[in-house]
């Protein structure tokens, strides 16, 4: 049996662990640059009259009037809290698949079925006690069913955050509760097709003949059908596949005209993606740089462009990639515009030992990779960008994301610890 | 730092393996007796995933000999025993209390204080 453990409004919960004054109060977390709401807790979701998906500047006043506390995203904190939740789950099973920052599949096949209800409740209680993060637990024989059980655990109050599909009766009851659109992994097109057969609930879907599913919904639909009928098709995956492309793009905190600053931001992003590239022992064959203005602005002149650069030989050297990216940037940059975003993408990734050199160019591999290795080690020991290329510059404050309401990094920085005392403002 | 691991509260990766002698003249007679140096994490942190640090910013808790600038090590996984110190939340604020099982007052536990780090300088 597999459990799907899902943290309740994870980002907001992370913030609330360190803010007892916000218990049972509405909390939202904003996207990078404080642009829009990306997470809301139960209390905030209950304020249905607030259009949460509107840009923040449009709803700022309503949020304030309703006493909603806003946080800029603090991914450093969320990553650490996530790790704490995952580590706690590993106390129950050696086989934990981190599905996303706030969800994990936990293999519970080593427990007898009769104990699963108790175990699932203990998972919920222990994670909450040890980390402060509330979770829901769904347990079933297949991943698709455990995902659904998790939803059922949270949606139906009497389940109290835990639902174990330990028998046919409980499986049927759950499937009958959900409609087609609630099924994890069913697309809109497929949903419409299934509806034409007269099926309404998830339960009806499991009764549609397999031959029809196979014909109309391909192998993906067939797997889903089987999984919901209690036949596992998706194994626990522990090893993460290498990424096929690596990229990053973030809006600037301010609109930028100055080429120098854009160049520094670009160099910064190249260093970030090149580091990920080396960590998976890959090298990139192509590099794309793109640049654009704020397309939402009515007053700014608009411009967007991108360039794809083919590298002579695949590389993962920050130095080489930065050189190429900046050459590309120079080609697409036009003065006189107020730019909002620059991004870098690496693709055509190959394993760094299978780099094909060409006849006329033998890279001096040893020198540049030795240097890169030393830089990586220094940065790993002393902090990100402790050693960097001069093109990264030191004016990050002039272009980096705005995080006006970011909470302290309570668990990773000595000088940002949680504080206790009565003289606190 | 290695991505993904960067933020873990982790015990040090010490090695008990005997190191090859590094002396250029006589090999050290201590070669087979070396041990990794003492690491505070071993003594102070039992459960890294439930351990949090909190800095005290004034002398409001001097009755517990907890003073300004001390750092509390708190383990949320523990269940407090009689007379242990704990951080609790009361009316939306953090407080420190000594656990009294006989007290009728209900408390909202945040975590048990396991150690207090004080500077004597």
Coordinates of C-alpha atoms in Angstrom, one line a residue:
Chain A
X1 CA 0.0 0.0 0.0
X2 CA 1.1 3.5 -0.8
X3 CA 0.4 6.7 1.2
X4 CA 0.2 10.1 -0.4
X5 CA 1.1 12.7 2.3
X6 CA 0.3 16.2 1.3
X7 CA 1.0 19.3 3.4
X8 CA -2.0 21.6 3.9
X9 CA -1.5 25.0 2.3
X10 CA 2.2 24.4 2.6
X11 CA 3.7 27.8 2.1
X12 CA 1.2 29.5 4.4
X13 CA 1.7 26.8 7.0
X14 CA 5.5 27.3 7.0
X15 CA 5.0 30.9 7.8
X16 CA 2.4 30.2 10.5
X17 CA 4.8 27.8 12.4
X18 CA 6.9 30.9 13.3
X19 CA 3.9 33.3 13.8
X20 CA 1.6 32.1 16.5
X21 CA -0.2 35.4 16.2
X22 CA -1.5 34.3 12.8
X23 CA -3.0 31.0 14.0
X24 CA -6.5 30.6 12.4
X25 CA -6.0 33.9 10.5
X26 CA -6.0 34.4 6.8
X27 CA -2.5 34.2 5.2
X28 CA -1.4 34.4 1.6
X29 CA 2.0 34.0 0.0
X30 CA 3.0 36.1 -3.0
X31 CA 4.9 35.1 -6.2
X32 CA 8.4 36.2 -7.0
X33 CA 8.3 40.0 -7.2
X34 CA 5.2 40.1 -5.1
X35 CA 3.2 40.0 -8.3
X36 CA 0.3 37.8 -7.4
X37 CA -1.0 35.4 -4.8
X38 CA 0.4 31.9 -5.2
X39 CA -0.8 30.3 -2.0
X40 CA -3.5 30.9 0.5
X41 CA -4.5 29.1 3.7
X42 CA -8.0 27.8 4.5
X43 CA -9.0 31.0 6.2
X44 CA -7.9 33.1 3.2
X45 CA -9.6 30.8 0.7
X46 CA -12.8 31.3 2.7
X47 CA -12.8 35.0 1.8
X48 CA -14.3 34.1 -1.6
X49 CA -15.2 37.7 -2.4
X50 CA -11.5 38.5 -2.9
X51 CA -10.3 37.8 -6.4
X52 CA -7.1 36.1 -5.3
X53 CA -5.8 35.6 -8.8
X54 CA -5.8 39.2 -9.7
X55 CA -2.4 41.0 -9.6
X56 CA -1.6 42.0 -6.0
X57 CA -1.6 45.8 -6.7
X58 CA -5.3 45.5 -7.6
X59 CA -6.3 43.7 -4.5
X60 CA -3.9 45.1 -2.0
X61 CA -6.5 47.3 -0.3
X62 CA -9.1 44.5 0.0
X63 CA -6.5 42.1 1.5
X64 CA -5.6 44.8 4.0
X65 CA -9.2 45.5 4.9
X66 CA -9.8 41.8 5.5
X67 CA -6.7 41.5 7.7
X68 CA -5.1 39.1 5.4
X69 CA -1.3 38.8 6.1
X70 CA 0.8 38.8 2.9
X71 CA 4.2 37.2 2.7
X72 CA 6.7 37.3 -0.1
X73 CA 7.8 33.8 -1.0
X74 CA 10.6 32.6 1.2
X75 CA 11.7 29.5 -0.7
X76 CA 14.8 29.0 1.5
X77 CA 12.5 28.4 4.4
X78 CA 10.0 26.3 2.5
X79 CA 12.8 24.1 1.2
X80 CA 14.1 23.4 4.7
X81 CA 10.6 22.8 6.1
X82 CA 9.9 20.5 3.2
X83 CA 13.1 18.5 4.0
X84 CA 12.0 18.2 7.6
X85 CA 8.6 16.8 6.6
X86 CA 10.3 14.3 4.2
X87 CA 12.8 13.3 6.8
X88 CA 10.0 12.6 9.3
X89 CA 8.2 10.5 6.7
X90 CA 11.4 8.5 6.3
X91 CA 11.0 7.3 9.9
X92 CA 8.0 5.3 8.7
X93 CA 9.5 3.9 5.5
X94 CA 12.8 3.7 3.7
X95 CA 11.0 4.2 0.5
X96 CA 9.8 7.8 0.2
X97 CA 9.2 9.5 -3.2
X98 CA 9.4 13.3 -3.0
X99 CA 6.8 14.1 -5.6
X100 CA 6.9 17.9 -5.1
X101 CA 7.9 20.4 -2.4
X102 CA 4.8 19.5 -0.4
X103 CA 3.7 16.0 -1.4
X104 CA 5.3 12.6 -1.0
X105 CA 4.4 9.0 -1.8
X106 CA 5.4 6.7 1.1
X107 CA 5.6 3.0 0.6
X108 CA 3.8 1.3 3.5
X109 CA 3.9 -2.2 2.1
X110 CA 5.8 -3.5 5.1
X111 CA 2.8 -2.8 7.4
X112 CA -0.1 -5.2 7.7
X113 CA -3.3 -3.8 6.3
X114 CA -5.0 -3.9 9.6
X115 CA -2.4 -1.5 11.0
X116 CA -2.6 1.1 8.2
X117 CA -5.3 3.2 9.7
X118 CA -3.2 3.6 12.9
X119 CA 0.0 4.2 11.0
X120 CA -1.6 6.8 8.7
X121 CA -2.9 8.7 11.8
X122 CA 0.5 8.5 13.4
X123 CA 2.1 10.0 10.2
X124 CA -0.3 12.9 10.4
X125 CA 0.2 13.5 14.1
X126 CA 4.0 13.1 14.1
X127 CA 4.7 15.3 11.1
X128 CA 2.5 18.0 12.7
X129 CA 4.1 17.7 16.1
X130 CA 7.7 17.5 14.9
X131 CA 7.6 20.2 12.2
X132 CA 4.4 22.2 12.9
X133 CA 3.2 21.5 9.4
X134 CA -0.3 20.0 9.1
X135 CA -0.7 17.2 6.5
X136 CA -3.4 15.0 5.1
X137 CA -2.8 11.3 4.4
X138 CA -4.4 9.1 1.8
X139 CA -3.5 5.4 1.6
X140 CA -4.4 3.0 -1.1
X141 CA -3.0 0.2 -3.3
X142 CA -2.2 2.5 -6.3
X143 CA -0.8 6.0 -6.6
X144 CA -3.9 7.3 -8.3
X145 CA -6.1 6.0 -5.6
X146 CA -3.9 7.3 -2.8
X147 CA -3.9 10.7 -4.4
X148 CA -7.7 10.6 -4.5
X149 CA -7.9 9.2 -0.9
X150 CA -5.8 12.2 0.2
X151 CA -8.2 14.6 -1.4
X152 CA -11.1 12.7 0.2
X153 CA -9.4 12.8 3.6
X154 CA -9.2 16.5 3.5
X155 CA -12.6 17.3 1.8
X156 CA -14.9 15.2 4.0
X157 CA -14.7 16.5 7.5
X158 CA -15.4 13.2 9.3
X159 CA -12.3 11.7 7.7
X160 CA -10.3 14.1 9.8
X161 CA -7.4 14.3 7.3
X162 CA -6.8 10.5 6.9
X163 CA -8.4 8.0 4.5
X164 CA -7.3 4.5 4.1
X165 CA -8.7 2.5 1.1
X166 CA -8.4 -0.8 2.9
X167 CA -11.3 -2.6 1.4
X168 CA -13.6 -2.5 -1.7
X169 CA -16.3 -0.8 0.3
X170 CA -14.1 2.2 1.1
X171 CA -12.8 2.3 -2.5
X172 CA -16.3 2.4 -4.0
X173 CA -17.5 5.0 -1.5
X174 CA -14.6 7.3 -2.4
X175 CA -15.0 6.8 -6.2
X176 CA -18.7 7.6 -6.0
X177 CA -18.0 10.8 -4.2
X178 CA -15.8 12.3 -6.9
X179 CA -16.9 13.5 -10.3
X180 CA -14.8 13.0 -13.4
X181 CA -13.1 16.3 -13.2
X182 CA -11.6 15.5 -9.8
X183 CA -9.7 12.5 -11.2
X184 CA -5.9 13.1 -11.0
X185 CA -4.5 13.2 -14.5
X186 CA -7.6 13.2 -16.6
X187 CA -7.5 15.9 -19.3
X188 CA -10.3 18.1 -20.3
X189 CA -10.7 16.5 -23.7
X190 CA -10.7 13.0 -22.2
X191 CA -13.2 14.1 -19.6
X192 CA -15.6 15.3 -22.4
X193 CA -15.2 12.0 -24.2
X194 CA -15.9 9.9 -21.0
X195 CA -18.9 12.0 -20.2
X196 CA -20.4 11.0 -23.6
X197 CA -20.6 7.4 -22.4
X198 CA -22.9 8.6 -19.7
X199 CA -20.4 8.4 -16.9
X200 CA -20.6 11.1 -14.3
X201 CA -18.6 10.0 -11.2
X202 CA -15.1 8.5 -10.9
X203 CA -16.8 5.3 -10.1
X204 CA -18.7 5.3 -13.4
X205 CA -15.4 5.8 -15.2
X206 CA -14.0 2.6 -13.6
X207 CA -17.0 0.7 -15.0
X208 CA -16.5 1.9 -18.6
X209 CA -15.2 -1.1 -20.6
X210 CA -11.4 -1.2 -20.9
X211 CA -11.5 -1.7 -24.7
X212 CA -13.3 1.7 -25.0
X213 CA -10.8 3.4 -22.7
X214 CA -7.8 1.9 -24.6
X215 CA -9.3 3.0 -27.9
X216 CA -10.4 6.5 -26.9
X217 CA -7.9 7.5 -24.2
X218 CA -4.7 5.7 -25.3
X219 CA -2.3 4.0 -22.9
X220 CA -2.4 7.0 -20.4
X221 CA -6.1 6.6 -19.9
X222 CA -5.8 2.8 -19.7
X223 CA -3.2 3.2 -16.9
X224 CA -5.5 5.6 -15.0
X225 CA -8.4 3.2 -15.4
X226 CA -6.4 0.3 -14.1
X227 CA -5.0 2.3 -11.2
X228 CA -8.5 3.4 -10.1
X229 CA -9.6 -0.3 -10.4
X230 CA -6.9 -1.2 -7.9
X231 CA -4.3 -2.5 -10.3
X232 CA -1.0 -0.6 -9.8
X233 CA 0.6 0.8 -12.9
X234 CA 2.9 3.4 -11.4
X235 CA 5.8 2.2 -9.3
X236 CA 7.5 4.2 -6.6
X237 CA 10.2 6.3 -8.4
X238 CA 13.1 7.2 -6.2
X239 CA 15.8 8.2 -8.7
X240 CA 15.1 11.5 -10.5
X241 CA 15.7 11.5 -14.2
X242 CA 18.3 14.0 -15.5
X243 CA 16.6 17.2 -16.7
X244 CA 16.6 17.5 -20.5
X245 CA 16.7 21.3 -20.4
X246 CA 17.7 23.7 -17.6
X247 CA 16.7 27.3 -17.5
X248 CA 15.8 30.2 -15.3
X249 CA 14.1 33.5 -15.9
X250 CA 12.9 35.9 -13.3
X251 CA 11.5 39.4 -13.6
X252 CA 13.6 42.3 -12.5
X253 CA 12.5 44.1 -9.4
X254 CA 12.5 47.3 -11.4
X255 CA 12.2 48.0 -15.1
X256 CA 15.7 48.3 -16.5
X257 CA 17.1 50.2 -19.4
X258 CA 20.7 50.0 -18.4
X259 CA 22.6 47.4 -20.5
X260 CA 25.2 46.9 -17.7
X261 CA 22.6 45.8 -15.2
X262 CA 20.9 43.4 -17.6
X263 CA 24.3 41.9 -18.4
X264 CA 24.9 41.4 -14.7
X265 CA 21.5 39.7 -14.2
X266 CA 22.2 37.5 -17.2
X267 CA 25.6 36.4 -15.9
X268 CA 24.0 35.6 -12.5
X269 CA 21.4 33.4 -14.1
X270 CA 24.0 31.6 -16.3
X271 CA 26.1 30.8 -13.2
X272 CA 22.9 29.3 -11.5
X273 CA 22.0 27.1 -14.4
X274 CA 25.6 26.1 -15.2
X275 CA 25.9 24.9 -11.6
X276 CA 22.8 22.7 -12.0
X277 CA 24.2 21.4 -15.3
X278 CA 27.4 20.3 -13.6
X279 CA 25.6 18.7 -10.8
X280 CA 23.9 16.3 -13.1
X281 CA 27.1 15.7 -15.1
X282 CA 25.7 17.2 -18.2
X283 CA 26.9 19.7 -20.8
X284 CA 24.8 21.9 -23.0
X285 CA 24.9 22.0 -26.8
X286 CA 22.6 25.1 -27.1
X287 CA 22.0 28.2 -25.1
X288 CA 19.1 30.5 -25.5
X289 CA 18.9 34.0 -24.1
X290 CA 15.7 36.0 -24.2
X291 CA 14.8 39.5 -23.1
X292 CA 11.5 41.3 -23.0
X293 CA 9.6 44.4 -21.8
X294 CA 6.5 44.3 -19.6
X295 CA 3.7 43.2 -21.9
X296 CA 1.1 44.3 -19.3
X297 CA 2.2 47.9 -19.4
X298 CA 0.1 50.2 -21.5
X299 CA 2.6 53.0 -21.4
X300 CA 5.9 51.2 -22.2
X301 CA 7.1 50.6 -25.7
X302 CA 7.1 46.9 -26.3
X303 CA 10.0 44.7 -27.5
X304 CA 10.8 41.1 -27.1
X305 CA 13.5 38.9 -28.7
X306 CA 15.5 35.8 -28.2
X307 CA 18.5 34.2 -29.7
X308 CA 19.7 30.6 -29.7
X309 CA 23.4 30.0 -29.8
X310 CA 24.9 26.7 -30.9
X311 CA 28.0 26.0 -28.9
X312 CA 31.1 24.8 -30.8
X313 CA 31.2 21.9 -28.4
X314 CA 28.9 21.1 -25.6
X315 CA 30.1 22.7 -22.4
X316 CA 29.2 23.1 -18.7
X317 CA 31.8 25.8 -18.0
X318 CA 30.3 28.9 -16.4
X319 CA 33.0 31.0 -18.1
X320 CA 32.3 29.7 -21.6
X321 CA 28.5 29.8 -21.2
X322 CA 28.7 33.4 -19.8
X323 CA 30.8 34.5 -22.7
X324 CA 28.3 33.1 -25.2
X325 CA 25.3 34.3 -23.4
X326 CA 26.6 37.9 -23.2
X327 CA 27.5 37.8 -26.9
X328 CA 23.9 36.7 -27.6
X329 CA 22.5 39.4 -25.2
X330 CA 24.4 42.1 -27.1
X331 CA 22.8 41.0 -30.3
X332 CA 19.2 41.1 -29.0
X333 CA 19.4 44.1 -26.7
X334 CA 18.1 47.4 -28.2
X335 CA 18.5 50.6 -26.2
X336 CA 15.5 52.8 -25.4
X337 CA 13.3 50.1 -23.9
X338 CA 12.4 49.4 -20.2
X339 CA 13.1 45.7 -19.8
X340 CA 11.2 43.5 -17.4
X341 CA 12.8 40.1 -17.7
X342 CA 15.8 38.3 -19.0
X343 CA 16.2 34.5 -19.1
X344 CA 18.6 31.8 -20.0
X345 CA 17.8 28.3 -21.2
X346 CA 20.3 25.4 -21.8
X347 CA 19.3 22.5 -23.9
X348 CA 20.7 19.7 -26.1
X349 CA 22.1 18.2 -22.9
X350 CA 24.6 15.4 -23.2
X351 CA 26.6 13.5 -20.6
X352 CA 29.8 15.4 -19.9
X353 CA 32.0 12.4 -20.7
X354 CA 30.5 12.0 -24.2
X355 CA 31.3 15.4 -25.5
X356 CA 32.2 15.2 -29.1
X357 CA 35.0 17.6 -30.0
X358 CA 35.5 18.6 -33.5
X359 CA 38.5 18.1 -35.7
X360 CA 39.9 21.6 -35.3
X361 CA 39.3 22.2 -31.7
X362 CA 40.6 20.2 -28.8
X363 CA 39.4 21.8 -25.6
X364 CA 41.9 22.4 -22.9
X365 CA 39.6 20.5 -20.6
X366 CA 41.9 20.2 -17.6
X367 CA 42.4 23.9 -17.0
X368 CA 38.9 25.2 -17.2
X369 CA 37.4 22.3 -15.4
X370 CA 39.9 22.5 -12.6
X371 CA 39.1 26.1 -12.1
X372 CA 35.4 25.5 -12.2
X373 CA 35.8 22.7 -9.7
X374 CA 37.6 25.0 -7.3
X375 CA 35.0 27.7 -7.7
X376 CA 32.2 25.2 -7.0
X377 CA 33.9 24.0 -3.9
X378 CA 34.5 27.5 -2.6
X379 CA 30.9 28.5 -3.2
X380 CA 29.7 25.3 -1.6
X381 CA 31.7 26.0 1.5
X382 CA 31.3 29.7 1.9
X383 CA 27.9 30.5 0.2
X384 CA 26.5 31.1 -3.2
X385 CA 28.4 33.5 -5.4
X386 CA 31.3 33.8 -2.9
X387 CA 33.5 33.5 -6.0
X388 CA 31.9 34.7 -9.2
X389 CA 32.8 36.1 -12.6
X390 CA 33.2 39.9 -12.6
X391 CA 30.4 40.1 -15.1
X392 CA 28.0 39.2 -12.3
X393 CA 28.9 42.4 -10.7
X394 CA 27.6 43.5 -7.3
X395 CA 24.6 45.6 -8.0
X396 CA 22.1 42.8 -7.4
X397 CA 19.9 45.1 -5.4
X398 CA 19.3 47.2 -8.4
X399 CA 17.8 44.3 -10.4
X400 CA 16.8 41.5 -8.1
X401 CA 13.3 40.5 -7.3
X402 CA 11.3 42.6 -4.8
X403 CA 10.6 40.7 -1.7
X404 CA 9.1 43.4 0.5
X405 CA 7.3 41.0 2.9
X406 CA 9.7 38.1 3.1
X407 CA 9.9 36.4 6.5
X408 CA 13.3 35.7 8.1
X409 CA 15.1 32.5 7.0
X410 CA 14.5 31.1 10.5
X411 CA 16.1 27.7 10.0
X412 CA 19.2 28.4 7.8
X413 CA 20.7 31.8 9.0
X414 CA 22.0 32.4 12.4
X415 CA 21.3 36.1 12.1
X416 CA 17.7 35.6 11.1
X417 CA 16.6 33.2 14.0
X418 CA 13.2 33.3 15.5
X419 CA 13.2 35.6 18.5
X420 CA 11.5 35.4 21.8
X421 CA 11.0 38.2 24.4
X422 CA 8.4 40.7 25.5
X423 CA 10.1 43.9 24.2
X424 CA 9.4 42.7 20.7
X425 CA 7.4 45.3 18.8
Chain B
X1 CA 26.3 24.2 -1.4
X2 CA 25.0 21.0 -3.0
X3 CA 21.5 21.8 -4.1
X4 CA 18.8 20.1 -2.2
X5 CA 21.1 19.4 0.7
X6 CA 22.0 23.0 1.3
X7 CA 19.4 23.6 3.9
X8 CA 19.5 20.4 5.9
X9 CA 20.4 20.6 9.5
X10 CA 22.9 17.8 9.3
X11 CA 25.2 16.0 11.4
X12 CA 28.8 16.4 10.3
X13 CA 30.2 13.9 7.9
X14 CA 33.0 12.7 10.0
X15 CA 35.1 9.8 9.2
X16 CA 36.3 7.2 11.6
X17 CA 38.6 5.7 9.0
X18 CA 42.3 5.6 9.8
X19 CA 44.1 8.2 7.8
X20 CA 47.3 7.3 5.9
X21 CA 50.2 8.8 7.8
X22 CA 51.0 12.3 6.5
X23 CA 54.4 12.7 8.1
X24 CA 57.3 12.9 5.8
X25 CA 59.8 11.5 8.2
X26 CA 58.6 9.1 10.9
X27 CA 55.0 7.9 10.5
X28 CA 52.9 9.1 13.5
X29 CA 52.7 6.6 16.3
X30 CA 49.1 7.8 16.7
X31 CA 48.1 6.5 13.2
X32 CA 45.8 3.9 14.5
X33 CA 44.4 5.9 17.4
X34 CA 43.0 9.0 15.6
X35 CA 39.3 9.9 16.1
X36 CA 37.2 12.7 14.6
X37 CA 37.1 15.8 16.8
X38 CA 34.1 16.4 19.1
X39 CA 31.1 17.8 17.3
X40 CA 28.5 19.7 19.2
X41 CA 25.7 18.3 17.0
X42 CA 26.3 14.9 18.5
X43 CA 25.7 16.1 22.0
X44 CA 23.0 18.7 21.5
X45 CA 20.9 17.6 18.5
X46 CA 19.0 14.3 18.7
X47 CA 16.4 14.9 16.1
X48 CA 17.7 17.3 13.4
X49 CA 14.3 17.4 11.5
X50 CA 12.4 18.7 14.6
X51 CA 15.1 20.9 16.1
X52 CA 14.8 24.7 15.9
X53 CA 16.8 27.5 17.3
X54 CA 15.4 30.6 19.0
X55 CA 17.2 33.8 20.1
X56 CA 16.2 35.5 23.3
X57 CA 16.0 39.3 22.8
X58 CA 15.5 40.6 26.4
X59 CA 15.6 39.5 30.0
X60 CA 11.8 38.8 30.3
X61 CA 12.6 35.1 31.1
X62 CA 15.4 35.7 33.7
X63 CA 13.4 33.6 36.3
X64 CA 14.6 30.6 34.3
X65 CA 18.1 31.9 34.0
X66 CA 17.4 32.6 30.3
X67 CA 18.8 36.0 29.4
X68 CA 19.2 38.3 26.5
X69 CA 21.2 37.0 23.5
X70 CA 20.9 33.3 24.7
X71 CA 20.0 30.8 22.0
X72 CA 17.5 28.1 22.9
X73 CA 17.7 24.7 21.2
X74 CA 14.2 23.4 20.9
X75 CA 13.1 19.9 20.0
X76 CA 9.5 19.9 18.9
X77 CA 9.3 16.1 18.8
X78 CA 9.6 15.7 22.6
X79 CA 6.7 15.4 25.0
X80 CA 7.6 17.6 28.0
X81 CA 8.1 16.0 31.4
X82 CA 7.5 17.6 34.8
X83 CA 9.7 20.6 35.5
X84 CA 11.2 20.8 32.0
X85 CA 11.3 24.1 30.2
X86 CA 9.2 24.6 27.1
X87 CA 8.3 27.2 24.6
X88 CA 4.6 27.6 24.4
X89 CA 2.2 30.0 22.6
X90 CA -0.2 32.1 24.6
X91 CA -2.5 34.6 23.1
X92 CA -0.6 34.6 19.9
X93 CA 2.8 35.1 21.4
X94 CA 5.7 32.9 22.3
X95 CA 6.3 32.3 26.1
X96 CA 8.6 30.2 28.1
X97 CA 7.2 28.1 30.9
X98 CA 8.3 25.4 33.3
X99 CA 6.0 22.4 32.9
X100 CA 3.8 21.7 35.8
X101 CA 1.7 18.6 35.3
X102 CA -0.5 19.4 38.3
X103 CA -1.5 22.8 36.9
X104 CA -5.0 23.0 35.6
X105 CA -4.1 25.6 33.0
X106 CA -4.0 24.2 29.5
X107 CA -0.9 25.1 27.5
X108 CA -0.3 25.2 23.8
X109 CA 3.1 23.5 23.4
X110 CA 5.5 24.7 20.7
X111 CA 8.5 22.7 21.7
X112 CA 10.7 21.5 24.6
X113 CA 13.9 23.4 25.4
X114 CA 16.7 21.0 25.4
X115 CA 19.7 23.3 25.8
X116 CA 20.5 27.0 26.3
X117 CA 23.5 28.4 24.5
X118 CA 25.0 31.3 26.5
X119 CA 28.0 33.4 25.7
X120 CA 30.1 34.2 28.7
X121 CA 32.1 37.0 27.0

